[in-house]
Coordinates of C-alpha atoms in Angstrom, one line a residue:
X14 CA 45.6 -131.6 127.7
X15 CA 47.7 -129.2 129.6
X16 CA 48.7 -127.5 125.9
X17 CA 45.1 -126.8 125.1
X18 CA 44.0 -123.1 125.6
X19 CA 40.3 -124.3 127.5
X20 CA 39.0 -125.8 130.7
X21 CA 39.3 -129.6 131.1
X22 CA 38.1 -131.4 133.8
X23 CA 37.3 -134.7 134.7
X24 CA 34.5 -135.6 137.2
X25 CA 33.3 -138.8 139.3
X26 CA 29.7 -139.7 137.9
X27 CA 28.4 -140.7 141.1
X28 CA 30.4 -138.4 144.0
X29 CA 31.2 -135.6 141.8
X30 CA 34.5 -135.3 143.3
X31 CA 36.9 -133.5 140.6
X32 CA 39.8 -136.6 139.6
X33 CA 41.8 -134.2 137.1
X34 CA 42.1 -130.8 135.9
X35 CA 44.3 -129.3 133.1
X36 CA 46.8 -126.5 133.1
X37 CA 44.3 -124.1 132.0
X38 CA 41.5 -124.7 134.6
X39 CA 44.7 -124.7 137.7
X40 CA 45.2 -121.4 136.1
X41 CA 41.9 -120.1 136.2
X42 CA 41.2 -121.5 139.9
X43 CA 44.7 -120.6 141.2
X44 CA 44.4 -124.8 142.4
X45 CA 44.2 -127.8 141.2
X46 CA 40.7 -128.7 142.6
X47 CA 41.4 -132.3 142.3
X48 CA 39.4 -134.4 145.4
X49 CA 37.4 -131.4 145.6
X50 CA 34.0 -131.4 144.7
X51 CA 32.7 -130.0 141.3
X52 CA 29.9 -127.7 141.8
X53 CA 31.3 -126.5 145.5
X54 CA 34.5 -126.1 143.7
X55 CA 33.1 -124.5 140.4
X56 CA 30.3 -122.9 140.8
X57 CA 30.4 -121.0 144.7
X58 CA 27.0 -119.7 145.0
X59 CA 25.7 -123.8 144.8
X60 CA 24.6 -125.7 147.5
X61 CA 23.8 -128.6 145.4
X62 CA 24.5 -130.6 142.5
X63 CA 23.9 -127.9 139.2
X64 CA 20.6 -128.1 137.8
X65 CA 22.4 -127.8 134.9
X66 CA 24.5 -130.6 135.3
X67 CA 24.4 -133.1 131.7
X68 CA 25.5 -136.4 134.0
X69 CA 22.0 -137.3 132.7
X70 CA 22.4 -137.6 129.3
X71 CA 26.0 -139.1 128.9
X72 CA 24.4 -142.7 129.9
X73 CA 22.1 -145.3 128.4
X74 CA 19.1 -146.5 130.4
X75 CA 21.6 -149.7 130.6
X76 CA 24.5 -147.4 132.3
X77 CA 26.0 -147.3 128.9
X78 CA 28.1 -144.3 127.7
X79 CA 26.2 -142.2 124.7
X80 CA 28.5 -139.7 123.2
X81 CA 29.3 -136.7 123.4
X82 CA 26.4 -134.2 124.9
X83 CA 27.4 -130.3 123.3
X84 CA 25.6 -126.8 125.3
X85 CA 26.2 -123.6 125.6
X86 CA 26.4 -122.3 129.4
X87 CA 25.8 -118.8 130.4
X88 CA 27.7 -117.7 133.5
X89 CA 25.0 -114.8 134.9
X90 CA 27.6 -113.9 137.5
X91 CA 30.2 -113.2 135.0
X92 CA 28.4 -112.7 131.8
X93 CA 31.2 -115.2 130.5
X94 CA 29.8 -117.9 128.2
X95 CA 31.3 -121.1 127.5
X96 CA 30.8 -124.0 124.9
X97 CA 30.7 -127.2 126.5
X98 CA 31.8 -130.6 125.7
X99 CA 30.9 -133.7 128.0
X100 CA 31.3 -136.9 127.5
X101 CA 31.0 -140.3 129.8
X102 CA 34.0 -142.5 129.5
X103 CA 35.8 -144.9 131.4
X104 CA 39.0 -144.2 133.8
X105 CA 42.0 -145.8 135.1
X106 CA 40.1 -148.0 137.5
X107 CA 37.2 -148.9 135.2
X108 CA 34.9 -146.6 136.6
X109 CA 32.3 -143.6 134.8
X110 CA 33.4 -140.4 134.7
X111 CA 32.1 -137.3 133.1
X112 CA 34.9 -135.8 131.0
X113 CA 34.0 -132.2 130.2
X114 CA 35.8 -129.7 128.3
X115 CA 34.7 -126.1 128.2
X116 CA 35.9 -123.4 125.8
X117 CA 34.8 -119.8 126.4
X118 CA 32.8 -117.8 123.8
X119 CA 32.2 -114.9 125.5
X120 CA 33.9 -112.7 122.7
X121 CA 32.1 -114.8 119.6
X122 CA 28.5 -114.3 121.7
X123 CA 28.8 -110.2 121.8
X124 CA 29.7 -110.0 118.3
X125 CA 26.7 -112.5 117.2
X126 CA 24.8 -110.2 120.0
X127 CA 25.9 -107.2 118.1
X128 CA 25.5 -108.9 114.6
X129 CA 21.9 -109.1 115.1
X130 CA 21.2 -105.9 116.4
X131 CA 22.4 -104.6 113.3
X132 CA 20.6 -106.8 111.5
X133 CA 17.3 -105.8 113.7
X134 CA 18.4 -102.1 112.8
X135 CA 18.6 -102.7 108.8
X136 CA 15.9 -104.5 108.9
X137 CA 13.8 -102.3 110.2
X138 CA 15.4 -99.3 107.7
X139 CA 14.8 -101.7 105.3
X140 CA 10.9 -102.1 106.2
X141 CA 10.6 -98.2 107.1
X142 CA 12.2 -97.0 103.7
X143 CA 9.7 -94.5 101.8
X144 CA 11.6 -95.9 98.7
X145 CA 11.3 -98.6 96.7
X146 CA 14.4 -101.6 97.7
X147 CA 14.6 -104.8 95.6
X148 CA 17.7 -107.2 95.6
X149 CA 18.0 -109.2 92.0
X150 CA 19.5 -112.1 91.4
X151 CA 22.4 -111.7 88.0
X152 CA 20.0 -113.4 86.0
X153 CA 17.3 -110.6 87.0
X154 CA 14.7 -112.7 89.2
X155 CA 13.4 -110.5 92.6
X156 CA 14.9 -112.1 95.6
X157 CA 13.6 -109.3 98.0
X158 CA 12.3 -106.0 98.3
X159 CA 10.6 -103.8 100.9
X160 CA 7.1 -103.1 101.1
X161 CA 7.7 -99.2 99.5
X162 CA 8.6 -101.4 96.3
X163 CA 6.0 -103.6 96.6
X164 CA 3.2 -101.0 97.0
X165 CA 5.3 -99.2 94.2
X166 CA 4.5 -102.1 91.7
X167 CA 0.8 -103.5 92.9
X168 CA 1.6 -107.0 93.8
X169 CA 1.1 -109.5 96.4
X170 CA 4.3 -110.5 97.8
X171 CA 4.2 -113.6 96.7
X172 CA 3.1 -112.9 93.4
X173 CA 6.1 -110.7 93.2
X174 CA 8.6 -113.3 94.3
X175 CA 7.5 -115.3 90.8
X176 CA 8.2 -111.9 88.8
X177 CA 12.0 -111.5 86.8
X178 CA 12.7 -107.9 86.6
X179 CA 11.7 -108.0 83.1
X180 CA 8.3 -108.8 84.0
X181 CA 7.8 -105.2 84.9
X182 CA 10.2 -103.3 82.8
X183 CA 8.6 -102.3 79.3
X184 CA 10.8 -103.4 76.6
X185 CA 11.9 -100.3 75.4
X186 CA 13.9 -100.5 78.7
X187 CA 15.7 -103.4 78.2
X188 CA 18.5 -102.7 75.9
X189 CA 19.3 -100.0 77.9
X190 CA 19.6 -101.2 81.7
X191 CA 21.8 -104.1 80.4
X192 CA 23.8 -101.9 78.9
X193 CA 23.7 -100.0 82.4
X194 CA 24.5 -103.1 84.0
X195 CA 27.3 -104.4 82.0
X196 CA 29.3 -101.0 81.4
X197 CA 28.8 -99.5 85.2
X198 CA 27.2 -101.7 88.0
X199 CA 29.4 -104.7 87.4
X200 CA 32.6 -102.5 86.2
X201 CA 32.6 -100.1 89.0
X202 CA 29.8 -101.8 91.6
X203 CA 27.5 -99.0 91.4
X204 CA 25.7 -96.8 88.5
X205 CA 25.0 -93.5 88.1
X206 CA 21.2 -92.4 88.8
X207 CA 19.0 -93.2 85.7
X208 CA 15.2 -93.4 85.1
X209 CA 13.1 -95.8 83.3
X210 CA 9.4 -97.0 83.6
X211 CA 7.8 -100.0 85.3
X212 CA 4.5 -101.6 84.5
X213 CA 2.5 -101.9 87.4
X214 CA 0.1 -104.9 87.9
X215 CA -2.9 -102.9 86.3
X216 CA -1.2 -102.5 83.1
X217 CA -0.1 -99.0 84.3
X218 CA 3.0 -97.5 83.7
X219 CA 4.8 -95.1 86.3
X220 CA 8.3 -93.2 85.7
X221 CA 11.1 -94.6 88.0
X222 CA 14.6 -93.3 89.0
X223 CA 17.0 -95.7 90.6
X224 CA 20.6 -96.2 91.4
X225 CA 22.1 -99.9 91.5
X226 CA 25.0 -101.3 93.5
X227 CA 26.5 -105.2 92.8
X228 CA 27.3 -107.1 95.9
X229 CA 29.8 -110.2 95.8
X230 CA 30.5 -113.0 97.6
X231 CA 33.5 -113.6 99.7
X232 CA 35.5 -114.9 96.5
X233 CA 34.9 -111.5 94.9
X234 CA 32.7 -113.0 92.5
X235 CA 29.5 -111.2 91.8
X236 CA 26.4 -113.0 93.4
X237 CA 23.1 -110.3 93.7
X238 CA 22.0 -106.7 92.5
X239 CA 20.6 -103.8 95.0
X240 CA 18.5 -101.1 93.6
X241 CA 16.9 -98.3 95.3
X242 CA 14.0 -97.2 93.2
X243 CA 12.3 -94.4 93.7
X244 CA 8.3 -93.3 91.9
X245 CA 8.6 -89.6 90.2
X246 CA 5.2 -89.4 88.7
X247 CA 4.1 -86.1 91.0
X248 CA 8.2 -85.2 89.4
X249 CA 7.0 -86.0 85.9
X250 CA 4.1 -84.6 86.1
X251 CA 5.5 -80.9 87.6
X252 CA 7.6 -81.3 84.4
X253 CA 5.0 -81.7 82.3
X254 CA 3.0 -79.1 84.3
X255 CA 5.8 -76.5 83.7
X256 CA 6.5 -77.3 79.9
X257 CA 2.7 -76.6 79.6
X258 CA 2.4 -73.5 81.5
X259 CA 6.0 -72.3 79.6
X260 CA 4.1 -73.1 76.1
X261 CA 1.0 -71.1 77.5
X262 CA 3.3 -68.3 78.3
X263 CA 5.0 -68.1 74.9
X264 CA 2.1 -68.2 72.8
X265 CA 0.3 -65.3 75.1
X266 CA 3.6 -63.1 74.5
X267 CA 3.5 -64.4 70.5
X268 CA -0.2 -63.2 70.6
X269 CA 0.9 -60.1 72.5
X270 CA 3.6 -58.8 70.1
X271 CA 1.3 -59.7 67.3
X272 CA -1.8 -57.5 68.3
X273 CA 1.2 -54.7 69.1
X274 CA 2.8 -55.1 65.7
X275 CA -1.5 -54.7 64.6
X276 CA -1.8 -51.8 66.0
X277 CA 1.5 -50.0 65.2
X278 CA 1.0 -50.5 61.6

């Protein structure tokens, strides 16, 4: 016990009076606490057994040990946090005690703390996103996406859930994003901004431009895609708008140098 890097401590069931202590918890308590009592000796600000205290669960209704009993405690005073063991067994002299053992967490609970603020933060950058973000599985079927891609497409979410990628790319598509795929996304874990078409749930068909990454799994092996997909009809359609008004222009200054060349001759 006294090699062990956590608190171990053995109390009387009925007296609470502390009957051993490891290295660890001297260490920590600068004493060995033993014939003291546990929640005077443990917890200072107590002025009675710990409402807390498990001795509650460790026993059968017939006075019979049941197991070990596992909780988190949450020192307020400290902000230290501790996994707890405890665990009714039998001493020397035959009678209950509560054997507890109590390693701290306090370093594991910030980073799961700070783990799901992240995750609060990308999630909500994930919902917020004015562009279209789907995750794939390799074999193409929708996994997730944000509600940009699902407004971008016309579905019900769980319509889109049932969907493969394929279900909304038009065939003339298809050669060429596996070819995307293959020769960039899982070669380099990215590919270069393309554009393609998707087929919206009223048969419609809007221009697209996206960029895909590959994510893997701790062995390295490739699990999922990530595509940020962005709609560039109003893009398209400047294009269009542009070509048109370029054509217009020509054919006025073909007209133009025509009545000239009418008049000259």
């Amino acid at each position: 016990m006294d090699s062990l890097e956590l608190l171990v401590y053995v109390v009387d069931l009925e007296t609470h009076e502390l009957l051993f202590t490891n290295q660890y918890a001297r260490r920590k308590f600068h004493n060995s606490l033993i014939g003291q009592i546990c929640w005077q000796t443990l917890y200072s600000d107590k002025t009675q057994p710990c409402e807390f205290c498990t001795d509650n669960r460790l026993l059968t209704s017939e006075g019979k040990p049941t197991g070990t009993h596992t909780w988190e405690y949450h020192d307020e005073k400290t902000d230290h946090w501790f996994y707890m063991q405890d665990r009714a067994i039998y001493w020397t002299d035959g009678r209950l005690v509560r054997f507890e053992a109590a390693t701290e967490i306090t370093g594991l609970k910030k980073a799961e703390a700070a783990f799901q603020e992240s995750e609060k933060r990308f999630r909500q950058l994930y919902a917020w996103l004015r562009d279209g973000l789907a995750v794939v599985s390799l074999q193409g079927k929708l996994l997730e996406f944000n509600q940009a891609f699902q407004q971008l497409l016309g579905y019900e979410a769980e319509e889109l859930y049932a969907l493969s990628y394929v279900d909304f790319t038009p065939s003339t598509w298809w050669e060429m994003e596996t070819a995307i795929v293959n020769e960039q996304v899982i070669q380099q874990g990215y590919s270069q901004l393309y554009e393609k078409e998707y087929i919206r749930k009223d048969g419609s068909i809007i221009p697209v431009e996206l960029r895909t990454y590959l994510t893997r799994d701790q062995a390295d092996n490739p699990v999922s895609l990530w595509a940020f997909v962005r709609d560039i009809t109003d893009r398209k359609q400047a294009e269009f708008a542009l070509i048109q008004a370029k054509e217009v222009a020509e054919q006025a200054r073909l007209q133009a140098d025509s009545a000239n060349q009418a008049k000259s001759s």
